[in-house]
Coordinates of C-alpha atoms and ligand atoms in Angstrom, one line a residue:
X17 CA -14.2 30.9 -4.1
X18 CA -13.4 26.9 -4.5
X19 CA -10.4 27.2 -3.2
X20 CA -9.4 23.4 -1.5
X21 CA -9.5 19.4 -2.3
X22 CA -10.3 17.5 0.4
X23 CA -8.5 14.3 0.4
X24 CA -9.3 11.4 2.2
X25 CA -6.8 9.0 3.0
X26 CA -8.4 6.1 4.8
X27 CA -5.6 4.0 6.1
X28 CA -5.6 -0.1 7.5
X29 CA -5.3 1.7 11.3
X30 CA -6.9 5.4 10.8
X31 CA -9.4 7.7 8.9
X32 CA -7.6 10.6 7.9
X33 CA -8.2 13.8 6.3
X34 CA -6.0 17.0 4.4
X35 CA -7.1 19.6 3.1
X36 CA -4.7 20.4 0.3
X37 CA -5.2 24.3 -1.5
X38 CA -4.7 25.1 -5.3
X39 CA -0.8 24.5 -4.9
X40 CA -1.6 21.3 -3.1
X41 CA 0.2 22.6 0.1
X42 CA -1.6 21.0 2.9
X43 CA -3.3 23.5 5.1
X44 CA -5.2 21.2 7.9
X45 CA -4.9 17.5 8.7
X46 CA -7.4 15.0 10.9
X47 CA -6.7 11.9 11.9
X48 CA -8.9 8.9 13.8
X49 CA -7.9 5.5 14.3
X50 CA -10.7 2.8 14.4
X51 CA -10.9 -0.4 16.1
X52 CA -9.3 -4.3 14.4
X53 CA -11.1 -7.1 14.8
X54 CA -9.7 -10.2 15.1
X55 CA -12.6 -12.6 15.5
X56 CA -9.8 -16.0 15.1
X57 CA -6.2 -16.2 14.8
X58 CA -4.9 -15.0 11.4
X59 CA -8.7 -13.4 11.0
X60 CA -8.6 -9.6 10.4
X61 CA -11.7 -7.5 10.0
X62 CA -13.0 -4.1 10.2
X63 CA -16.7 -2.7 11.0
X64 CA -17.6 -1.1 7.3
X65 CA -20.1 1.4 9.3
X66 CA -17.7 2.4 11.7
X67 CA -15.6 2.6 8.8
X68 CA -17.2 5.4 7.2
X69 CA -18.5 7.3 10.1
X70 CA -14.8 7.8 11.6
X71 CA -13.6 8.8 7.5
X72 CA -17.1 11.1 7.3
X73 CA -16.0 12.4 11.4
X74 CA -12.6 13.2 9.9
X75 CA -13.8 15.0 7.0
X76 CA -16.2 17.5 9.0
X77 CA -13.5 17.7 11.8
X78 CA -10.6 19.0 8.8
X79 CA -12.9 21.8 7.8
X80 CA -14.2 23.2 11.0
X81 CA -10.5 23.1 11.7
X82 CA -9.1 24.8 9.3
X83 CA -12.7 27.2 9.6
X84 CA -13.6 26.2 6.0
X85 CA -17.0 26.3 4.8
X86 CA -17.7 23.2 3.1
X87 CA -18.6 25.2 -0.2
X88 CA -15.0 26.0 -0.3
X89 CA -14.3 22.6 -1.1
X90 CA -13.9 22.5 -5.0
X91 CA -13.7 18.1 -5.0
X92 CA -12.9 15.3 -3.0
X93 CA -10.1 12.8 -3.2
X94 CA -9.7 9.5 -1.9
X95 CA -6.6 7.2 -1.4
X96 CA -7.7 4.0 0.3
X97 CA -6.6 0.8 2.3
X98 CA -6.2 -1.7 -0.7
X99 CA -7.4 -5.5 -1.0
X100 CA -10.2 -4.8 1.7
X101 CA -13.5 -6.0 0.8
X102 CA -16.6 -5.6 1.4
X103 CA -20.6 -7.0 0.5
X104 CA -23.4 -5.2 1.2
X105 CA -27.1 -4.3 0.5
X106 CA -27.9 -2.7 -3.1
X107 CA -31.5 -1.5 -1.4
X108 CA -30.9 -1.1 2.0
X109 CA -26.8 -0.3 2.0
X110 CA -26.5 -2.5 5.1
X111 CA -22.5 -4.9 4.5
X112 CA -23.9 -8.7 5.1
X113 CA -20.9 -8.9 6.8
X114 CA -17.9 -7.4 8.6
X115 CA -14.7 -6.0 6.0
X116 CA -12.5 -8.8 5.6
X117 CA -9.0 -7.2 5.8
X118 CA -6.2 -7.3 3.2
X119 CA -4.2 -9.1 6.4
X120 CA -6.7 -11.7 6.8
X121 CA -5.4 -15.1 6.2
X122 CA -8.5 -17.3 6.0
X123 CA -8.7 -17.7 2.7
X124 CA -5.4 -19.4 2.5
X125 CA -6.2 -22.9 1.9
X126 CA -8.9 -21.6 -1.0
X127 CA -5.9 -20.2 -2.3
X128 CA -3.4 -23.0 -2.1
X129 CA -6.5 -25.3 -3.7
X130 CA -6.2 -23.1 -6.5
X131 CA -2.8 -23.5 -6.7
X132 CA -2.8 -27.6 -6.4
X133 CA -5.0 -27.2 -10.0
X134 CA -2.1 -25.4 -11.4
X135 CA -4.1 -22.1 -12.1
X136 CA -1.7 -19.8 -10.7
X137 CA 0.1 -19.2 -14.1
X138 CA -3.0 -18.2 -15.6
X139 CA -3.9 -16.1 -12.7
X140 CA -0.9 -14.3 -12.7
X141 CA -1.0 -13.3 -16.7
X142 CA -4.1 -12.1 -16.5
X143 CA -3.6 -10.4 -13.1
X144 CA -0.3 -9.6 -12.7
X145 CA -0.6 -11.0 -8.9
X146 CA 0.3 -13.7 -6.7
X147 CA -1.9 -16.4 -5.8
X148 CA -2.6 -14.9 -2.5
X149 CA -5.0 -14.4 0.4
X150 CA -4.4 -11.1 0.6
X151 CA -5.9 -10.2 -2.4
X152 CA -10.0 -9.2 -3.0
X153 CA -11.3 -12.5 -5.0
X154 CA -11.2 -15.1 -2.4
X155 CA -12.5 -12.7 0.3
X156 CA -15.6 -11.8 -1.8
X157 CA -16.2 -15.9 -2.5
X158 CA -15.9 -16.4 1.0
X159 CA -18.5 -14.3 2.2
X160 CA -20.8 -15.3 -0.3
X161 CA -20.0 -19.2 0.8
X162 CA -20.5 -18.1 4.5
X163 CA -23.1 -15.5 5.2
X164 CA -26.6 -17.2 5.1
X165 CA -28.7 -17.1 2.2
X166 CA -25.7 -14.5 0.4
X167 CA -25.4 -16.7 -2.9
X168 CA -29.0 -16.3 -3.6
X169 CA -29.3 -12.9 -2.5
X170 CA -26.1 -12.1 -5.0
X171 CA -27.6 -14.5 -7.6
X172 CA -30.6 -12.4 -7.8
X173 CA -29.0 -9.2 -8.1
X174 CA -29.2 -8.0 -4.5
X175 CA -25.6 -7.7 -3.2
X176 CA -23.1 -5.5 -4.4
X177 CA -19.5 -5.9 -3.3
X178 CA -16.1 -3.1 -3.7
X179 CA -13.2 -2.2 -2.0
X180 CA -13.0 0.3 0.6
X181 CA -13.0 3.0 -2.4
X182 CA -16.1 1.7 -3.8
X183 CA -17.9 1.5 0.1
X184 CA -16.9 4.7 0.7
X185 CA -18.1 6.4 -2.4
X186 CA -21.0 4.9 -2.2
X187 CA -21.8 6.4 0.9
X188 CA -20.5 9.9 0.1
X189 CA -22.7 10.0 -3.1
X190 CA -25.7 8.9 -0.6
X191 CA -25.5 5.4 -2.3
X192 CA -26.0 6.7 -6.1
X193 CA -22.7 5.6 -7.7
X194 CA -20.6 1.8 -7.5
X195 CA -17.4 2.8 -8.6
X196 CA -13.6 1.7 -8.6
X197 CA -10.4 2.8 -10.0
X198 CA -8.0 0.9 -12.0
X199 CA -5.6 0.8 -9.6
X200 CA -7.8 -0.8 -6.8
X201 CA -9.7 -2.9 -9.6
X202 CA -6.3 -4.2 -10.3
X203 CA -5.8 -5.8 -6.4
X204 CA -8.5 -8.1 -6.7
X205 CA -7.5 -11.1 -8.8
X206 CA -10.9 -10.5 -10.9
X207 CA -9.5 -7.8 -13.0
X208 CA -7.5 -8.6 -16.5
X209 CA -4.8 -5.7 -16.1
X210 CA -4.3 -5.7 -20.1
X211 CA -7.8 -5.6 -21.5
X212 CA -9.1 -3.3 -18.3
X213 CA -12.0 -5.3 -17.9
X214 CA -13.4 -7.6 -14.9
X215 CA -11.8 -11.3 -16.2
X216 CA -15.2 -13.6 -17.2
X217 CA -13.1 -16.4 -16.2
X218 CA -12.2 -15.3 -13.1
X219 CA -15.4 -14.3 -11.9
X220 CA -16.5 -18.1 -13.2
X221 CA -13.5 -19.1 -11.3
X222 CA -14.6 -17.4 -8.0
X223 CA -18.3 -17.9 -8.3
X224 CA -19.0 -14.2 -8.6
X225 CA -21.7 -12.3 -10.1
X226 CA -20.3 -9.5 -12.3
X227 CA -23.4 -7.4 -11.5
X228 CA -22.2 -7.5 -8.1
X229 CA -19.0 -5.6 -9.4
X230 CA -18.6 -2.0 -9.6
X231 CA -18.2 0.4 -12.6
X232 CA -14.5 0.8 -12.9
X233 CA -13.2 4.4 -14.3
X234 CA -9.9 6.3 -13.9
X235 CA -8.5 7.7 -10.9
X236 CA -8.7 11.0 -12.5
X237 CA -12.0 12.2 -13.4
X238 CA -15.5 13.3 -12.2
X239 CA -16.7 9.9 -10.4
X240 CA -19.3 10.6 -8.0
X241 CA -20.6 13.9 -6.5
X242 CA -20.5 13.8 -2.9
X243 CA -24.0 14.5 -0.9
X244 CA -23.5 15.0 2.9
X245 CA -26.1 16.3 4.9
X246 CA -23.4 18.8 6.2
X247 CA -22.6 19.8 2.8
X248 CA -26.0 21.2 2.2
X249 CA -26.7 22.0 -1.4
X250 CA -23.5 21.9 -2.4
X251 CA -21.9 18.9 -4.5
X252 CA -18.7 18.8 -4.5
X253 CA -17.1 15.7 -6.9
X254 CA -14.7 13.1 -6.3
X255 CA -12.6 14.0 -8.5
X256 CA -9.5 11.6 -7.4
X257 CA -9.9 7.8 -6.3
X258 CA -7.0 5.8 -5.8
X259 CA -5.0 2.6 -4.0
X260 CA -2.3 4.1 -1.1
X261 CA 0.7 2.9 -2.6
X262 CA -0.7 3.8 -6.5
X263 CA -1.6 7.5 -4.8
X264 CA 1.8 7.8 -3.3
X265 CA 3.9 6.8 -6.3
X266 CA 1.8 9.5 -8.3
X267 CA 2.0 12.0 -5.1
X268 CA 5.9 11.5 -5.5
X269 CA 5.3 12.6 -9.3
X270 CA 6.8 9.4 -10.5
X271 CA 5.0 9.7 -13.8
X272 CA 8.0 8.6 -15.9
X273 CA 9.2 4.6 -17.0
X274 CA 11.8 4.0 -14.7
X275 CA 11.3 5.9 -11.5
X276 CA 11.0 4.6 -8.3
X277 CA 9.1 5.7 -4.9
X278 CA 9.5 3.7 -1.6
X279 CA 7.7 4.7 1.3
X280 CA 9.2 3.6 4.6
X281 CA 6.6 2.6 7.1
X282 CA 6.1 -0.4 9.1
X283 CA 7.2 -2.1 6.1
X284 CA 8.1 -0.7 3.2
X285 CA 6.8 -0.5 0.0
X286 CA 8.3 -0.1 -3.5
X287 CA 6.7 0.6 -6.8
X288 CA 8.4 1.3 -9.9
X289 CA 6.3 2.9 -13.2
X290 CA 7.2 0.7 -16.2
X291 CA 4.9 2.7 -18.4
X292 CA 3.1 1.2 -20.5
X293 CA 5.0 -2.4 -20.9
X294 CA 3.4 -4.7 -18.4
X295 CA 6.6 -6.2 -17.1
X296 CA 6.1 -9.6 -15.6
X297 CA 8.7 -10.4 -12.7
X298 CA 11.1 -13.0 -12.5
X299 CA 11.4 -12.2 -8.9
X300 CA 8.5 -12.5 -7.2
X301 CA 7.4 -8.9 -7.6
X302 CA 3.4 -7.9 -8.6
X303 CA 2.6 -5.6 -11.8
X304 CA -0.4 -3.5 -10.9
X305 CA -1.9 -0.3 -12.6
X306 CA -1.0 2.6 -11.7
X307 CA -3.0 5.8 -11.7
X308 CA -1.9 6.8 -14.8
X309 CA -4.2 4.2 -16.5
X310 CA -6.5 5.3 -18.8
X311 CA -9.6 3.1 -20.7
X312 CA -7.8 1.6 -23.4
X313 CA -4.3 2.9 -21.9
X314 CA -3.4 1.0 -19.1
X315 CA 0.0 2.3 -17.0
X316 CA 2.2 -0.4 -15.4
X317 CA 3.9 -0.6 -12.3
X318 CA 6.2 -3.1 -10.6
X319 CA 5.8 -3.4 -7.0
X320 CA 7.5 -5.2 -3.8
X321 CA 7.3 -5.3 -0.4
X322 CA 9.2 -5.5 2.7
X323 CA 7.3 -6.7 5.9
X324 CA 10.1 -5.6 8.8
X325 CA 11.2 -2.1 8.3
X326 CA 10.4 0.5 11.0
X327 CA 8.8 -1.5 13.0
X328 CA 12.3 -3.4 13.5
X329 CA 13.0 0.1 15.7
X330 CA 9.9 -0.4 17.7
X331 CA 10.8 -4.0 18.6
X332 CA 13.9 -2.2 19.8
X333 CA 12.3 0.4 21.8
X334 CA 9.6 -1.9 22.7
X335 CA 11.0 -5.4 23.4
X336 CA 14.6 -4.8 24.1
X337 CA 14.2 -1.4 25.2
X338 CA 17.6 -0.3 24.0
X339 CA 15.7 2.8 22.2
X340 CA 14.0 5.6 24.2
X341 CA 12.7 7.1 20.8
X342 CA 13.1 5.6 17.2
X343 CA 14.4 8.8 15.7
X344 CA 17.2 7.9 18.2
X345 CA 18.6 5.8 16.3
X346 CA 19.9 8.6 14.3
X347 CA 22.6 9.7 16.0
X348 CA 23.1 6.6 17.6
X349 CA 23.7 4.9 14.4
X350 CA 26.3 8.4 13.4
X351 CA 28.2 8.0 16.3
X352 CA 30.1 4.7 15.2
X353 CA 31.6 4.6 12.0
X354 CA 30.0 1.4 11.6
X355 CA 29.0 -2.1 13.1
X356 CA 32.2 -3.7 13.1
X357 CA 30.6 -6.5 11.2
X358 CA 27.3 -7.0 12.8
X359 CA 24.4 -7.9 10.4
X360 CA 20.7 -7.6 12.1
X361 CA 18.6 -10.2 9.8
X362 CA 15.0 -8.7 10.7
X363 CA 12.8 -12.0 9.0
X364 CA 10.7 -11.8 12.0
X365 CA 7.7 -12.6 9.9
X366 CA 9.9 -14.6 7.2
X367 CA 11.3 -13.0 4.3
X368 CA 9.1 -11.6 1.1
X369 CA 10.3 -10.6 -2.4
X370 CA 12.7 -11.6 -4.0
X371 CA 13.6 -14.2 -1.2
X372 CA 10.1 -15.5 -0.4
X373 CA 11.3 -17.9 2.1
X374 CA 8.5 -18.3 5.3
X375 CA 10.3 -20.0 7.3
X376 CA 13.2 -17.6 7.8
X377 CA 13.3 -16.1 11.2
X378 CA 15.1 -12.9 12.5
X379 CA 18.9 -13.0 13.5
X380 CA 22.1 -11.3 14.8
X381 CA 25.5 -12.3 13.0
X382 CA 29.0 -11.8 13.6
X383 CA 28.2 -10.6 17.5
X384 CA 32.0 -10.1 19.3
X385 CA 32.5 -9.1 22.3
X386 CA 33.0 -5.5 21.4
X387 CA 29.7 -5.1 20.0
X388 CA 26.8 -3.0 21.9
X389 CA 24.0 -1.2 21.9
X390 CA 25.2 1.2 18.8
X391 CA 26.5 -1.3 17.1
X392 CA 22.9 -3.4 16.8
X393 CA 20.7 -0.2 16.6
X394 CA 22.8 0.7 13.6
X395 CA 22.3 -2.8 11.9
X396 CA 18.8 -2.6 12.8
X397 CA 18.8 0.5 10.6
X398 CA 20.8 -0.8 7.8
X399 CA 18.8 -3.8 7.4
X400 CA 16.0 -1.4 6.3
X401 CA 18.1 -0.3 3.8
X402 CA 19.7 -3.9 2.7
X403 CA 16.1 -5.2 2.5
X404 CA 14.5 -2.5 0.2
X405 CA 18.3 -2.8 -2.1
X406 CA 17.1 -6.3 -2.5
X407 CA 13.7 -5.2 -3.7
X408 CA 15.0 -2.5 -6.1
X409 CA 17.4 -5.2 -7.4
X410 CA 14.8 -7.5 -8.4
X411 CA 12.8 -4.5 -10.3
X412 CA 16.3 -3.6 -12.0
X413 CA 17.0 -7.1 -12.9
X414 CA 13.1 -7.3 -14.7
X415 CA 13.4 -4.5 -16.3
X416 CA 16.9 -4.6 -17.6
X417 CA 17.8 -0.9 -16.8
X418 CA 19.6 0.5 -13.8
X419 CA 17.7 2.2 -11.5
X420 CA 18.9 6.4 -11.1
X421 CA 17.0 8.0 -8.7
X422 CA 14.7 6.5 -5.6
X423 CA 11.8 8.8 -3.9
X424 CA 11.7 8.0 -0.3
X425 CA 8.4 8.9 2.0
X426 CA 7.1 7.3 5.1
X427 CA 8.0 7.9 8.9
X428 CA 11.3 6.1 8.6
X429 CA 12.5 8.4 5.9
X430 CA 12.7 11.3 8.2
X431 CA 15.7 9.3 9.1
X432 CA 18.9 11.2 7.5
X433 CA 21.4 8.1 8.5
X434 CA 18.7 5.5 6.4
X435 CA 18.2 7.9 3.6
X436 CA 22.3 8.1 3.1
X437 CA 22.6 4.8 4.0
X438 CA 20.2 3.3 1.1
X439 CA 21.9 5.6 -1.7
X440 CA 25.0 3.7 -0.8
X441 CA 23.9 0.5 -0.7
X442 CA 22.2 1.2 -3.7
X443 CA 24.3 3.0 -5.6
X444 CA 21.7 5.5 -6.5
X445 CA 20.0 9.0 -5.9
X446 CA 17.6 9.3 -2.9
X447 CA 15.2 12.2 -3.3
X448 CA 13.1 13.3 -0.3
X449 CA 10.2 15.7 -0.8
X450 CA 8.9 18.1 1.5
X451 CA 5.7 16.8 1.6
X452 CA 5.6 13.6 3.3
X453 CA 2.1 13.1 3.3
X454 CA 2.7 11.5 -0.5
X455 CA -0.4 9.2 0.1
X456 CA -3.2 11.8 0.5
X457 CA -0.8 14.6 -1.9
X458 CA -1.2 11.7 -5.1
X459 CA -5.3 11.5 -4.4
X460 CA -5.4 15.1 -4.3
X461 CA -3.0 15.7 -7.1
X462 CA -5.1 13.5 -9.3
X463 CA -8.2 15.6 -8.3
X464 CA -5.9 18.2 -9.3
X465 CA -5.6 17.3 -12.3
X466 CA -9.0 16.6 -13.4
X467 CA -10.1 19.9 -12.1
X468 CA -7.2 21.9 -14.5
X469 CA -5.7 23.2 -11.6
X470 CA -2.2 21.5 -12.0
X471 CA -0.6 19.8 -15.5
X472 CA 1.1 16.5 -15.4
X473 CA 4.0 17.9 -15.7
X474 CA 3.3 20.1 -13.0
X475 CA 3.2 17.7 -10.6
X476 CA 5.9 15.3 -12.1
X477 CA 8.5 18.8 -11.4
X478 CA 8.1 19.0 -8.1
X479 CA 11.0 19.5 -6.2
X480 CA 12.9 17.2 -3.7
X481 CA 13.1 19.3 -0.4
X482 CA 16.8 16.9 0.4
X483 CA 18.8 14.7 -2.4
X484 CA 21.2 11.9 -0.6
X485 CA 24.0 11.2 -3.4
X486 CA 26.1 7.8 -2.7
X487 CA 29.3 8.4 -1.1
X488 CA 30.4 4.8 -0.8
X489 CA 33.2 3.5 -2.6
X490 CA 32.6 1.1 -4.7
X491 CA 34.7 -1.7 -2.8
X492 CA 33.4 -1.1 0.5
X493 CA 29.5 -1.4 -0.2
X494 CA 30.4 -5.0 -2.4
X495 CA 31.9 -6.2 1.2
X496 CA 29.0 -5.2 3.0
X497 CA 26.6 -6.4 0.3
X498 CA 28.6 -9.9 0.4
X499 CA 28.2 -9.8 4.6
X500 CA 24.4 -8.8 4.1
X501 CA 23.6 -11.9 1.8
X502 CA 25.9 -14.1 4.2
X503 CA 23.8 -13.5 6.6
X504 CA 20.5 -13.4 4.8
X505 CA 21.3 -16.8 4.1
X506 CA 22.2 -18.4 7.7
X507 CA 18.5 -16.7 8.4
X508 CA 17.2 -18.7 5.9
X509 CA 14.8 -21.7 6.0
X510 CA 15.5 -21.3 10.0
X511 CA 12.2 -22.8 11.0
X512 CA 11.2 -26.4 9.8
X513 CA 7.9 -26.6 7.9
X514 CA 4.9 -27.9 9.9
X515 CA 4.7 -31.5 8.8
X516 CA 1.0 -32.0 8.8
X517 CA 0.1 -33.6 11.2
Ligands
ADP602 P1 2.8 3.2 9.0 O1 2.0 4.1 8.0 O2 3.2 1.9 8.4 O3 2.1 3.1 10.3 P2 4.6 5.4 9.3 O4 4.9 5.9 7.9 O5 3.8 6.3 10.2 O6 4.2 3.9 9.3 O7 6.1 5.2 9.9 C1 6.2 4.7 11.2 C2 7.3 3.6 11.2 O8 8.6 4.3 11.0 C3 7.4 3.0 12.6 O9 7.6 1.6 12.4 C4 8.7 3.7 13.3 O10 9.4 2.7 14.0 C5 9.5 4.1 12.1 N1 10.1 5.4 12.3 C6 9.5 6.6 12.5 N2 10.4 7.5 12.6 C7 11.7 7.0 12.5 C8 13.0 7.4 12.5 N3 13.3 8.7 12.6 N4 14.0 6.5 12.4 C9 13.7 5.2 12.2 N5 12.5 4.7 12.1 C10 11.5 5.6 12.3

């Protein structure tokens, strides 16, 4: 009896793996972190080997866990690390080169070249992205520019290049299928997100090969069947393939124009389905594909990020040790009725959408001499909450409708105080499933799916395990919204430019 997906949820940190039964309740879970390289400053890389022996480690570990024979396993699922890239061997399967990670910044001054010939417009319709380095295309060009003898190599057909998706199912189907999804095709900056096709002009743009590229197919389907030497005879497919924050949004059943998922991590991200109307921001926010995106169909989402959000409450518990445990800050932040005015500014790393200002640096406002410990840990908190209102803001101002109800997942969202907090601030419904495992519950959904076991609408009915409704009046959340952007302000441009010298 085929009774279990096993999804595959290969993280920037860790290598996990859920198994996930015919109701997608997950019955086992696996988890291995793996080491980050950081061969310069700014430089972030990963070992693709090591890579896919701690995911394929995971995998086997899950099953002998849960004391599943691996013929129980009716497909795989993967939800992947987006942005990473990596080059590697058609014949041999041997990378030319370490992953370079989304993180890494060393493609930045390719990037702002770009920029100086005024092609980020036309980058940006055909993408939907940001001239960035954290996107695929200039990671690719740079490893073809740097590893010895890679142009020619690539030139004559050798290399073949993907993101982690693509690496990883290459290796499960024992190096027989180059494949990605929509939704991690549509991170590169090489893929035109309304025609569905890799961008000719781009790929001219980057000095890419398009035979290097892989086959790109949806995120539900039959891609690849896996052959592991643990497997034996049996061939399970991957039958779901998709970016985190893509798998998440469709884990949270947000399948519907409109509706929102944030997941509350180390930063937070937002995405918000637009269907299928490719809204370009105003803001500063990306449109990307979501999984829903079919060939000739293509699904929109709206996305934006937050770069301080729980890890704010480490720095508390870690550098100012005012926090024994960050679920602390709970009850901590209950106890007072509120900060008495205190605003906690977290732009440690400078502020991204829709305020996009680098040189803003964390701060404390309106300190008195009755403030303490509570009262910080509790704007700490807040600012979580202020931050992703900004965000949601931005995607109700480009899309011209109101936002109704926010799905929340992520570690942070365990927090009760944040959850009611944000559906103040915003004004709007905050949902909290049960499952908060939304990452690896969207890859297997979408295996789900393709295998008949579940229906869309299935999966887009099921139910939040806690609602938070706003119970702020409407006067009181305008003050603290006018104190939040105060100090938002004061935080801003804090740090003068480097002058170039
Ligand atoms: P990531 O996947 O980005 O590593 P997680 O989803 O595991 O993050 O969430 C961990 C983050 O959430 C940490 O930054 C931690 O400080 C924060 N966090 C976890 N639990 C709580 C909580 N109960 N209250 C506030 N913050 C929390």
């Amino acid at each position: 009896m085929q009774e279990y997906i096993l999804a595959l949820d290969q993280g920037t940190t860790s290598s996990r793996a859920l198994l996930f039964n015919r109701e997608l309740q997950c019955c086992a879970a696996v988890q291995q972190e793996f080491p980050q390289m950081y061969p310069r400053p700014g430089w972030v890389e990963h070992d693709p080997e090591t890579l896919w022996e701690s995911q394929r480690t995971v995998m086997i570990e899950v099953l002998r866990r849960a004391d599943c024979k691996a013929d129980r396993v009716a497909a795989l699922a993967l939800a992947n690390q987006r942005e990473t890239v990596v080059v590697w061997n058609r014949r041999t399967g041997k990378p030319i080169h370490n992953a370079i990670v989304w993180q890494c910044r060393r493609t930045a001054d390719r990037c702002e070249a770009l920029r100086q010939q005024g092609l980020e417009t036309r980058i940006r319709e055909k993408t939907g992205l940001l001239l960035d380095a954290y996107l695929s295309a200039t990671k690719i060009q740079w490893i073809l520019d740097h590893v010895a003898g890679a142009r020619e190599s690539a030139r004559r057909g050798d290399l073949l290049c993907g993101t982690i998706d693509t690496w990883l199912v290459w290796n499960l189907s024992g190096g027989t299928r180059h494949v990605t999804d929509f939704t991690n095709a549509s991170r590169t900056m090489l893929f035109n997100i309304h025609s569905l096709q890799w961008d000719e002009e781009l790929l001219a743009l980057f000095d890419i090969p398009a035979g290097m590229l892989p086959e790109v197919v949806p995120s539900s389907g039959l891609s690849a069947a896996c052959q592991l030497s643990e497997f034996g005879s049996h061939r399970p497919p991957v039958a779901g393939l998709a970016g985190d924050q893509q798998a998440a949004l469709f884990g949270q059943g947000c399948l519907e124009p409109g509706q929102v998922k944030n997941t509350y991590g180390t930063g937070c991200f937002l995405l918000m389905n637009t269907g299928t109307v490719p809204v370009l921001s105003r803001h500063g926010l990306l449109t990307t594909l979501t999984a829903q995106s079919r060939p000739g169909a293509p699904n929109y989402a709206l996305e934006g990020s937050v770069f301080i959000a729980g890890a704010v409450m480490q720095w508390l518990r870690d550098e100012l040790q005012i926090l024994a445990q960050t679920p602390d800050s709970e009850s901590i932040a209950a106890s007072i009725p509120d900060t008495g005015g205190v605003y906690f500014v977290p732009a440690f790393a400078g502020l991204g959408a829709p305020h996009w200002d680098m040189y803003a640096r964390g701060a404390l406002l309106g300190l008195t001499r009755g403030t303490g410990r509570a009262q910080v840990i509790r704007a700490a908190l807040e600012s979580i909450a202020y931050q992703c209102g900004d965000v949601a803001d931005a995607m109700q101002a480009d899309r011209g409708r109101p936002l109704t109800v926010l799905r929340a997942d992520g570690g942070a969202a365990s927090n009760d105080f944040l959850m009611q907090f944000q559906a103040d601030v915003l004004n709007c419904r905050i949902e909290r499933p049960a499952c908060m495992e939304t990452t690896a519950l969207g890859a297997a959904a979408l295996a789900a799916l393709a295998l008949g076991w579940q229906t869309p609408q299935n999966l887009a009915a099921r139910p939040a395990a806690r609602i938070f409704t706003p119970a702020m009046s409407p006067a009181v959340r305008s003050r603290l919204l006018a104190g939040w952007h105060k100090a938002i302000s004061r935080a801003a441009q804090w740090e003068e430019p480097a002058s170039g010298t």
